[in-house]
Amino acid sequence: MAIRPLIAGNWKMNGLGADGLALAQVIAERLRGGGAGLAELLLCPPATLVRAVAETVSGSDVLVGGQDCHAKSSGAHTGDVSAEMLADAGARYVIVGHSERRADHGEKDATVRAKAEAAHRAGLIAIICIGETEAERDRGATLDVVGRQLAGSLPDQAKAANTVVAYEPVWAIGTGRTPTTAEVAEVHKFLRERLTARYEDGGRFRLLYGGSVKPENARELLAVADVNGALVGGASLKADSFWAIATACA
Ligand code: PEP
C-alpha cells in the first residue's frame, strides 16, 4: 500500500491570533471542499495558538502539531511546553530537532531522541528533523551526518505509526535554494535503507523533504522516490502557497 503523503506547515515564531486563525480557517475550508488529493495536512502554529487552531480546524481533516516539546511531562522548566500539554491542546503531532532548535538551543541528537520519546508517551507523532549544513555538504559528509543524526535522534521503539523523519538540509531552509532532485533522491534512498535495516516497519516511515519548498518546485520534489511529503516553512504562512503545495502531490 502506498504511503499517504503528509504536507506539514511549520509557522515557526509567526502568527498572532487573528491572522493565524484566519489562515487555519481558509486551509480547513479548502480541505472540506475537497482537492488536496491524498495528502494529510498538518499545521504547526506557535504553542500560543495550538488550541485555538485545533478548535478552528475541528470538523475538517486538518491536523495540528507543536513545533517542539520538553522531554519531561511536567515540572520546573520555565517557558517550556510538554508533549502532554500539546496533546491536551489538540495537537496530534510535534516537530522535534528542527535545525533552528539545534542551532539556537544547542539541542543534540540525544535531546531530540528524548523529546521524540516524550511525544510518543503523550500519544503524539514525532516529526524528527535531520539535515546537513552547507559546509558538511561541501566536504562530502552529507550521508555521514544524516546517518549519524538518524541513528541518534530516533528512539529504538519508534514505529512508522508514531514517527516521521524530515530531511531538511540546513542550507536550504529559508534560503530559496534547494538540492537537486538527484541529491534529494540520494539522501532519501539512504535514509530508507537505514530505516529498513533498523526497524521492522522501516519501509513505511514517512520521509519528508523540507527546505524552500514552494508552489514552483513542489511537484518535482514530491515526485522524488521515497519523498512522502514536505515540511514547509515560509510558504506555509500564506493559504494560497500552502494549498498549492498540498495539492501538488495529488
Ligand atoms: C523549515 O523551517 O522547516 C522550512 C522548511 O523552512 P522553509 O520552507 O522556509 O525553507
PDB file of C-alpha atoms and ligand atoms in Angstrom:
ATOM      1  CA  MET A   1       0.000   0.000   0.000  1.00  0.00           C
ATOM      2  CA  ALA A   2       1.315   3.450  -0.917  1.00  0.00           C
ATOM      3  CA  ILE A   3       2.400   5.751   1.897  1.00  0.00           C
ATOM      4  CA  ARG A   4      -0.024   8.650   2.323  1.00  0.00           C
ATOM      5  CA  PRO A   5       1.885  11.919   1.870  1.00  0.00           C
ATOM      6  CA  LEU A   6       1.998  14.466   4.667  1.00  0.00           C
ATOM      7  CA  ILE A   7       2.253  18.187   3.973  1.00  0.00           C
ATOM      8  CA  ALA A   8       3.195  19.957   7.205  1.00  0.00           C
ATOM      9  CA  GLY A   9       3.315  23.711   7.675  1.00  0.00           C
ATOM     10  CA  ASN A  10       5.807  24.990  10.229  1.00  0.00           C
ATOM     11  CA  TRP A  11       4.760  28.536  11.088  1.00  0.00           C
ATOM     12  CA  LYS A  12       7.839  28.988  13.315  1.00  0.00           C
ATOM     13  CA  MET A  13       7.598  32.119  15.505  1.00  0.00           C
ATOM     14  CA  ASN A  14       4.939  33.701  13.294  1.00  0.00           C
ATOM     15  CA  GLY A  15       1.259  34.164  13.831  1.00  0.00           C
ATOM     16  CA  LEU A  16      -0.803  36.368  16.096  1.00  0.00           C
ATOM     17  CA  GLY A  17      -4.350  35.306  16.879  1.00  0.00           C
ATOM     18  CA  ALA A  18      -6.389  36.892  14.124  1.00  0.00           C
ATOM     19  CA  ASP A  19      -4.076  36.167  11.195  1.00  0.00           C
ATOM     20  CA  GLY A  20      -3.180  32.664  12.342  1.00  0.00           C
ATOM     21  CA  LEU A  21      -6.769  31.631  12.850  1.00  0.00           C
ATOM     22  CA  ALA A  22      -7.803  33.160   9.531  1.00  0.00           C
ATOM     23  CA  LEU A  23      -5.074  31.155   7.782  1.00  0.00           C
ATOM     24  CA  ALA A  24      -6.139  27.944   9.529  1.00  0.00           C
ATOM     25  CA  GLN A  25      -9.765  28.628   8.662  1.00  0.00           C
ATOM     26  CA  VAL A  26      -9.021  29.020   4.940  1.00  0.00           C
ATOM     27  CA  ILE A  27      -6.998  25.790   4.845  1.00  0.00           C
ATOM     28  CA  ALA A  28      -9.746  23.904   6.672  1.00  0.00           C
ATOM     29  CA  GLU A  29     -12.403  25.278   4.318  1.00  0.00           C
ATOM     30  CA  ARG A  30     -10.416  24.332   1.235  1.00  0.00           C
ATOM     31  CA  LEU A  31      -9.863  20.825   2.546  1.00  0.00           C
ATOM     32  CA  ARG A  32     -13.567  20.483   3.363  1.00  0.00           C
ATOM     33  CA  GLY A  33     -14.240  21.485  -0.233  1.00  0.00           C
ATOM     34  CA  GLY A  34     -12.011  18.614  -1.406  1.00  0.00           C
ATOM     35  CA  GLY A  35      -8.976  18.892  -3.640  1.00  0.00           C
ATOM     36  CA  ALA A  36      -5.907  18.112  -1.559  1.00  0.00           C
ATOM     37  CA  GLY A  37      -5.857  14.634  -3.069  1.00  0.00           C
ATOM     38  CA  LEU A  38      -4.450  12.065  -0.758  1.00  0.00           C
ATOM     39  CA  ALA A  39      -2.185  14.334   1.274  1.00  0.00           C
ATOM     40  CA  GLU A  40      -2.665  14.665   5.006  1.00  0.00           C
ATOM     41  CA  LEU A  41      -2.435  18.329   6.002  1.00  0.00           C
ATOM     42  CA  LEU A  42      -0.831  19.470   9.222  1.00  0.00           C
ATOM     43  CA  LEU A  43      -0.469  22.972  10.667  1.00  0.00           C
ATOM     44  CA  CYS A  44       2.187  23.608  13.314  1.00  0.00           C
ATOM     45  CA  PRO A  45       1.469  27.057  14.752  1.00  0.00           C
ATOM     46  CA  PRO A  46       3.352  28.564  17.696  1.00  0.00           C
ATOM     47  CA  ALA A  47       2.392  26.988  21.038  1.00  0.00           C
ATOM     48  CA  THR A  48       0.221  30.003  21.905  1.00  0.00           C
ATOM     49  CA  LEU A  49      -2.125  29.133  19.032  1.00  0.00           C
ATOM     50  CA  VAL A  50      -2.242  25.335  19.143  1.00  0.00           C
ATOM     51  CA  ARG A  51      -5.556  25.114  20.998  1.00  0.00           C
ATOM     52  CA  ALA A  52      -7.251  27.874  19.024  1.00  0.00           C
ATOM     53  CA  VAL A  53      -6.058  26.488  15.684  1.00  0.00           C
ATOM     54  CA  ALA A  54      -7.221  22.998  16.703  1.00  0.00           C
ATOM     55  CA  GLU A  55     -10.650  24.440  17.523  1.00  0.00           C
ATOM     56  CA  THR A  56     -10.724  26.395  14.275  1.00  0.00           C
ATOM     57  CA  VAL A  57      -9.992  23.353  12.095  1.00  0.00           C
ATOM     58  CA  SER A  58     -12.117  20.884  14.074  1.00  0.00           C
ATOM     59  CA  GLY A  59     -14.603  19.112  11.852  1.00  0.00           C
ATOM     60  CA  SER A  60     -12.134  19.223   8.944  1.00  0.00           C
ATOM     61  CA  ASP A  61      -9.329  16.735   8.301  1.00  0.00           C
ATOM     62  CA  VAL A  62      -6.645  19.346   9.000  1.00  0.00           C
ATOM     63  CA  LEU A  63      -4.367  18.240  11.839  1.00  0.00           C
ATOM     64  CA  VAL A  64      -2.444  20.379  14.293  1.00  0.00           C
ATOM     65  CA  GLY A  65       1.031  19.984  15.745  1.00  0.00           C
ATOM     66  CA  GLY A  66       3.511  21.677  18.025  1.00  0.00           C
ATOM     67  CA  GLN A  67       6.978  22.869  16.987  1.00  0.00           C
ATOM     68  CA  ASP A  68       8.889  21.478  19.951  1.00  0.00           C
ATOM     69  CA  CYS A  69       8.269  19.815  23.304  1.00  0.00           C
ATOM     70  CA  HIS A  70      10.205  19.225  26.509  1.00  0.00           C
ATOM     71  CA  ALA A  71      11.430  15.722  27.269  1.00  0.00           C
ATOM     72  CA  LYS A  72       9.649  15.720  30.651  1.00  0.00           C
ATOM     73  CA  SER A  73       5.900  15.624  31.182  1.00  0.00           C
ATOM     74  CA  SER A  74       5.791  18.450  33.731  1.00  0.00           C
ATOM     75  CA  GLY A  75       7.951  20.192  36.310  1.00  0.00           C
ATOM     76  CA  ALA A  76      10.238  23.134  36.932  1.00  0.00           C
ATOM     77  CA  HIS A  77      11.081  24.038  33.324  1.00  0.00           C
ATOM     78  CA  THR A  78      10.091  27.655  32.949  1.00  0.00           C
ATOM     79  CA  GLY A  79       8.934  28.564  29.482  1.00  0.00           C
ATOM     80  CA  ASP A  80       8.829  25.011  28.175  1.00  0.00           C
ATOM     81  CA  VAL A  81       5.842  23.079  26.895  1.00  0.00           C
ATOM     82  CA  SER A  82       5.397  19.341  27.365  1.00  0.00           C
ATOM     83  CA  ALA A  83       4.106  16.871  24.817  1.00  0.00           C
ATOM     84  CA  GLU A  84       1.160  16.174  27.127  1.00  0.00           C
ATOM     85  CA  MET A  85       0.283  19.876  27.105  1.00  0.00           C
ATOM     86  CA  LEU A  86       0.339  19.923  23.313  1.00  0.00           C
ATOM     87  CA  ALA A  87      -1.835  16.827  23.160  1.00  0.00           C
ATOM     88  CA  ASP A  88      -4.208  18.366  25.691  1.00  0.00           C
ATOM     89  CA  ALA A  89      -4.462  21.463  23.493  1.00  0.00           C
ATOM     90  CA  GLY A  90      -5.450  19.378  20.468  1.00  0.00           C
ATOM     91  CA  ALA A  91      -2.118  18.565  18.814  1.00  0.00           C
ATOM     92  CA  ARG A  92      -1.579  15.214  17.117  1.00  0.00           C
ATOM     93  CA  TYR A  93       1.996  15.815  16.003  1.00  0.00           C
ATOM     94  CA  VAL A  94       5.088  17.602  17.261  1.00  0.00           C
ATOM     95  CA  ILE A  95       8.232  18.641  15.381  1.00  0.00           C
ATOM     96  CA  VAL A  96      11.446  17.836  17.260  1.00  0.00           C
ATOM     97  CA  GLY A  97      15.069  18.517  16.413  1.00  0.00           C
ATOM     98  CA  HIS A  98      14.422  21.270  13.891  1.00  0.00           C
ATOM     99  CA  SER A  99      17.768  22.744  12.833  1.00  0.00           C
ATOM    100  CA  GLU A 100      16.755  26.092  14.345  1.00  0.00           C
ATOM    101  CA  ARG A 101      16.318  24.354  17.719  1.00  0.00           C
ATOM    102  CA  ARG A 102      19.591  22.503  17.253  1.00  0.00           C
ATOM    103  CA  ALA A 103      21.378  25.797  16.399  1.00  0.00           C
ATOM    104  CA  ASP A 104      19.584  28.245  18.727  1.00  0.00           C
ATOM    105  CA  HIS A 105      19.242  25.955  21.742  1.00  0.00           C
ATOM    106  CA  GLY A 106      22.176  23.604  21.308  1.00  0.00           C
ATOM    107  CA  GLU A 107      19.969  20.540  21.005  1.00  0.00           C
ATOM    108  CA  LYS A 108      21.925  17.372  20.347  1.00  0.00           C
ATOM    109  CA  ASP A 109      20.682  14.067  18.982  1.00  0.00           C
ATOM    110  CA  ALA A 110      20.214  12.598  22.477  1.00  0.00           C
ATOM    111  CA  THR A 111      17.958  15.511  23.458  1.00  0.00           C
ATOM    112  CA  VAL A 112      15.991  15.154  20.260  1.00  0.00           C
ATOM    113  CA  ARG A 113      15.556  11.434  20.915  1.00  0.00           C
ATOM    114  CA  ALA A 114      14.321  12.130  24.464  1.00  0.00           C
ATOM    115  CA  LYS A 115      11.809  14.628  23.068  1.00  0.00           C
ATOM    116  CA  ALA A 116      10.610  12.107  20.497  1.00  0.00           C
ATOM    117  CA  GLU A 117      10.147   9.571  23.303  1.00  0.00           C
ATOM    118  CA  ALA A 118       8.167  12.167  25.234  1.00  0.00           C
ATOM    119  CA  ALA A 119       5.994  12.761  22.185  1.00  0.00           C
ATOM    120  CA  HIS A 120       5.317   9.040  21.893  1.00  0.00           C
ATOM    121  CA  ARG A 121       4.452   8.765  25.604  1.00  0.00           C
ATOM    122  CA  ALA A 122       1.897  11.523  25.104  1.00  0.00           C
ATOM    123  CA  GLY A 123       0.418   9.785  22.063  1.00  0.00           C
ATOM    124  CA  LEU A 124       1.821  12.301  19.579  1.00  0.00           C
ATOM    125  CA  ILE A 125       3.502  11.567  16.274  1.00  0.00           C
ATOM    126  CA  ALA A 126       7.048  12.963  16.313  1.00  0.00           C
ATOM    127  CA  ILE A 127       8.411  14.648  13.195  1.00  0.00           C
ATOM    128  CA  ILE A 128      12.151  14.284  13.699  1.00  0.00           C
ATOM    129  CA  CYS A 129      14.272  16.708  11.663  1.00  0.00           C
ATOM    130  CA  ILE A 130      17.772  15.987  10.414  1.00  0.00           C
ATOM    131  CA  GLY A 131      19.968  17.626   7.803  1.00  0.00           C
ATOM    132  CA  GLU A 132      23.479  18.699   6.938  1.00  0.00           C
ATOM    133  CA  THR A 133      24.966  22.196   6.921  1.00  0.00           C
ATOM    134  CA  GLU A 134      26.414  23.681   3.776  1.00  0.00           C
ATOM    135  CA  ALA A 135      29.977  23.063   4.986  1.00  0.00           C
ATOM    136  CA  GLU A 136      29.146  19.417   5.641  1.00  0.00           C
ATOM    137  CA  ARG A 137      27.694  19.020   2.146  1.00  0.00           C
ATOM    138  CA  ASP A 138      30.676  20.782   0.584  1.00  0.00           C
ATOM    139  CA  ARG A 139      33.081  18.365   2.176  1.00  0.00           C
ATOM    140  CA  GLY A 140      31.038  15.362   1.045  1.00  0.00           C
ATOM    141  CA  ALA A 141      29.838  14.451   4.536  1.00  0.00           C
ATOM    142  CA  THR A 142      26.071  14.627   3.923  1.00  0.00           C
ATOM    143  CA  LEU A 143      25.292  10.928   4.264  1.00  0.00           C
ATOM    144  CA  ASP A 144      27.599  10.535   7.280  1.00  0.00           C
ATOM    145  CA  VAL A 145      25.891  13.445   9.029  1.00  0.00           C
ATOM    146  CA  VAL A 146      22.296  12.444   8.332  1.00  0.00           C
ATOM    147  CA  GLY A 147      23.101   8.811   9.106  1.00  0.00           C
ATOM    148  CA  ARG A 148      24.504   9.810  12.492  1.00  0.00           C
ATOM    149  CA  GLN A 149      21.584  12.124  13.225  1.00  0.00           C
ATOM    150  CA  LEU A 150      19.086   9.441  12.231  1.00  0.00           C
ATOM    151  CA  ALA A 151      20.779   6.860  14.445  1.00  0.00           C
ATOM    152  CA  GLY A 152      20.993   9.217  17.422  1.00  0.00           C
ATOM    153  CA  SER A 153      17.695  11.074  17.173  1.00  0.00           C
ATOM    154  CA  LEU A 154      15.243   8.213  16.631  1.00  0.00           C
ATOM    155  CA  PRO A 155      14.171   6.104  19.597  1.00  0.00           C
ATOM    156  CA  ASP A 156      14.693   2.356  19.278  1.00  0.00           C
ATOM    157  CA  GLN A 157      10.968   1.905  19.846  1.00  0.00           C
ATOM    158  CA  ALA A 158       9.975   4.252  17.019  1.00  0.00           C
ATOM    159  CA  LYS A 159       7.384   2.980  14.577  1.00  0.00           C
ATOM    160  CA  ALA A 160       6.043   4.207  11.271  1.00  0.00           C
ATOM    161  CA  ALA A 161       2.765   4.977  13.053  1.00  0.00           C
ATOM    162  CA  ASN A 162       4.338   7.400  15.530  1.00  0.00           C
ATOM    163  CA  THR A 163       7.416   8.761  13.768  1.00  0.00           C
ATOM    164  CA  VAL A 164       8.049  10.832  10.655  1.00  0.00           C
ATOM    165  CA  VAL A 165      11.560  11.784   9.526  1.00  0.00           C
ATOM    166  CA  ALA A 166      12.080  15.165   7.856  1.00  0.00           C
ATOM    167  CA  TYR A 167      15.247  15.613   5.815  1.00  0.00           C
ATOM    168  CA  GLU A 168      15.954  19.333   5.883  1.00  0.00           C
ATOM    169  CA  PRO A 169      19.338  20.462   4.560  1.00  0.00           C
ATOM    170  CA  VAL A 170      20.162  23.411   6.823  1.00  0.00           C
ATOM    171  CA  TRP A 171      21.447  25.471   3.883  1.00  0.00           C
ATOM    172  CA  ALA A 172      18.104  25.118   2.091  1.00  0.00           C
ATOM    173  CA  ILE A 173      15.936  26.365   4.961  1.00  0.00           C
ATOM    174  CA  GLY A 174      14.571  29.822   4.260  1.00  0.00           C
ATOM    175  CA  THR A 175      17.184  30.498   1.570  1.00  0.00           C
ATOM    176  CA  GLY A 176      15.270  29.794  -1.629  1.00  0.00           C
ATOM    177  CA  ARG A 177      17.921  27.204  -2.515  1.00  0.00           C
ATOM    178  CA  THR A 178      17.159  23.518  -2.797  1.00  0.00           C
ATOM    179  CA  PRO A 179      19.183  20.415  -3.534  1.00  0.00           C
ATOM    180  CA  THR A 180      18.694  18.907  -6.988  1.00  0.00           C
ATOM    181  CA  THR A 181      16.114  16.156  -7.209  1.00  0.00           C
ATOM    182  CA  ALA A 182      19.006  13.700  -7.656  1.00  0.00           C
ATOM    183  CA  GLU A 183      20.555  14.908  -4.394  1.00  0.00           C
ATOM    184  CA  VAL A 184      17.225  14.591  -2.569  1.00  0.00           C
ATOM    185  CA  ALA A 185      16.757  11.123  -4.044  1.00  0.00           C
ATOM    186  CA  GLU A 186      20.226  10.032  -2.884  1.00  0.00           C
ATOM    187  CA  VAL A 187      19.602  11.108   0.706  1.00  0.00           C
ATOM    188  CA  HIS A 188      16.071   9.699   0.906  1.00  0.00           C
ATOM    189  CA  LYS A 189      17.180   6.356  -0.543  1.00  0.00           C
ATOM    190  CA  PHE A 190      19.946   6.221   2.056  1.00  0.00           C
ATOM    191  CA  LEU A 191      17.535   7.107   4.892  1.00  0.00           C
ATOM    192  CA  ARG A 192      15.061   4.490   3.714  1.00  0.00           C
ATOM    193  CA  GLU A 193      17.800   1.851   3.711  1.00  0.00           C
ATOM    194  CA  ARG A 194      18.857   2.817   7.243  1.00  0.00           C
ATOM    195  CA  LEU A 195      15.254   2.764   8.491  1.00  0.00           C
ATOM    196  CA  THR A 196      14.585  -0.593   6.893  1.00  0.00           C
ATOM    197  CA  ALA A 197      17.745  -2.041   8.410  1.00  0.00           C
ATOM    198  CA  ARG A 198      16.824  -0.818  11.898  1.00  0.00           C
ATOM    199  CA  TYR A 199      13.037  -1.170  12.101  1.00  0.00           C
ATOM    200  CA  GLU A 200      10.712  -3.947  11.064  1.00  0.00           C
ATOM    201  CA  ASP A 201       8.339  -1.395   9.531  1.00  0.00           C
ATOM    202  CA  GLY A 202      11.146   0.913   8.306  1.00  0.00           C
ATOM    203  CA  GLY A 203       9.755   0.747   4.797  1.00  0.00           C
ATOM    204  CA  ARG A 204       6.618   2.519   5.967  1.00  0.00           C
ATOM    205  CA  PHE A 205       8.049   5.542   7.838  1.00  0.00           C
ATOM    206  CA  ARG A 206       7.114   8.785   6.136  1.00  0.00           C
ATOM    207  CA  LEU A 207      10.169  10.670   4.903  1.00  0.00           C
ATOM    208  CA  LEU A 208       9.508  14.376   4.334  1.00  0.00           C
ATOM    209  CA  TYR A 209      11.706  16.765   2.417  1.00  0.00           C
ATOM    210  CA  GLY A 210      11.977  20.301   3.834  1.00  0.00           C
ATOM    211  CA  GLY A 211      13.864  23.416   2.760  1.00  0.00           C
ATOM    212  CA  SER A 212      12.486  26.144   0.478  1.00  0.00           C
ATOM    213  CA  VAL A 213       9.569  24.076  -0.808  1.00  0.00           C
ATOM    214  CA  LYS A 214       7.348  26.391  -2.844  1.00  0.00           C
ATOM    215  CA  PRO A 215       4.481  26.030  -5.295  1.00  0.00           C
ATOM    216  CA  GLU A 216       7.027  26.287  -8.145  1.00  0.00           C
ATOM    217  CA  ASN A 217       9.189  23.339  -7.048  1.00  0.00           C
ATOM    218  CA  ALA A 218       6.758  21.235  -5.003  1.00  0.00           C
ATOM    219  CA  ARG A 219       5.620  18.934  -7.777  1.00  0.00           C
ATOM    220  CA  GLU A 220       9.120  17.836  -8.775  1.00  0.00           C
ATOM    221  CA  LEU A 221      10.353  17.466  -5.186  1.00  0.00           C
ATOM    222  CA  LEU A 222       7.274  15.499  -4.137  1.00  0.00           C
ATOM    223  CA  ALA A 223       7.667  13.183  -7.123  1.00  0.00           C
ATOM    224  CA  VAL A 224      11.125  12.024  -5.982  1.00  0.00           C
ATOM    225  CA  ALA A 225      11.230   8.379  -4.882  1.00  0.00           C
ATOM    226  CA  ASP A 226      10.915   7.988  -1.098  1.00  0.00           C
ATOM    227  CA  VAL A 227       9.745  11.575  -0.608  1.00  0.00           C
ATOM    228  CA  ASN A 228       6.471  11.104   1.243  1.00  0.00           C
ATOM    229  CA  GLY A 229       5.582  14.727   1.766  1.00  0.00           C
ATOM    230  CA  ALA A 230       7.058  18.066   2.732  1.00  0.00           C
ATOM    231  CA  LEU A 231       7.813  20.179   5.764  1.00  0.00           C
ATOM    232  CA  VAL A 232       7.115  23.737   4.672  1.00  0.00           C
ATOM    233  CA  GLY A 233       8.213  26.898   6.467  1.00  0.00           C
ATOM    234  CA  GLY A 234       7.825  30.255   4.725  1.00  0.00           C
ATOM    235  CA  ALA A 235       5.361  29.067   2.107  1.00  0.00           C
ATOM    236  CA  SER A 236       3.024  27.736   4.805  1.00  0.00           C
ATOM    237  CA  LEU A 237       2.277  31.264   6.019  1.00  0.00           C
ATOM    238  CA  LYS A 238       0.063  32.061   3.031  1.00  0.00           C
ATOM    239  CA  ALA A 239      -3.022  29.978   2.339  1.00  0.00           C
ATOM    240  CA  ASP A 240      -2.542  30.047  -1.432  1.00  0.00           C
ATOM    241  CA  SER A 241       1.053  28.857  -1.431  1.00  0.00           C
ATOM    242  CA  PHE A 242       0.466  26.192   1.231  1.00  0.00           C
ATOM    243  CA  TRP A 243      -2.585  24.945  -0.638  1.00  0.00           C
ATOM    244  CA  ALA A 244      -0.686  24.866  -3.938  1.00  0.00           C
ATOM    245  CA  ILE A 245       1.975  22.677  -2.297  1.00  0.00           C
ATOM    246  CA  ALA A 246      -0.677  20.494  -0.643  1.00  0.00           C
ATOM    247  CA  THR A 247      -2.329  19.816  -3.981  1.00  0.00           C
ATOM    248  CA  ALA A 248       0.959  19.247  -5.815  1.00  0.00           C
ATOM    249  CA  CYS A 249       1.180  15.674  -4.617  1.00  0.00           C
ATOM    250  CA  ALA A 250      -2.316  14.787  -5.822  1.00  0.00           C
TER     251      ALA A 250
HETATM  252  C1  PEP B   1      11.521  24.713   7.874  1.00  0.00           C
HETATM  253  O1  PEP B   1      11.893  25.583   8.633  1.00  0.00           O
HETATM  254  O2  PEP B   1      11.185  23.605   8.310  1.00  0.00           O
HETATM  255  C2  PEP B   1      11.496  25.020   6.454  1.00  0.00           C
HETATM  256  C3  PEP B   1      11.489  24.031   5.621  1.00  0.00           C
HETATM  257  O3  PEP B   1      11.520  26.348   6.106  1.00  0.00           O
HETATM  258  P1  PEP B   1      11.423  26.966   4.619  1.00  0.00           P
HETATM  259  O4  PEP B   1      10.329  26.206   3.895  1.00  0.00           O
HETATM  260  O5  PEP B   1      11.059  28.399   4.835  1.00  0.00           O
HETATM  261  O6  PEP B   1      12.734  26.771   3.976  1.00  0.00           O
END
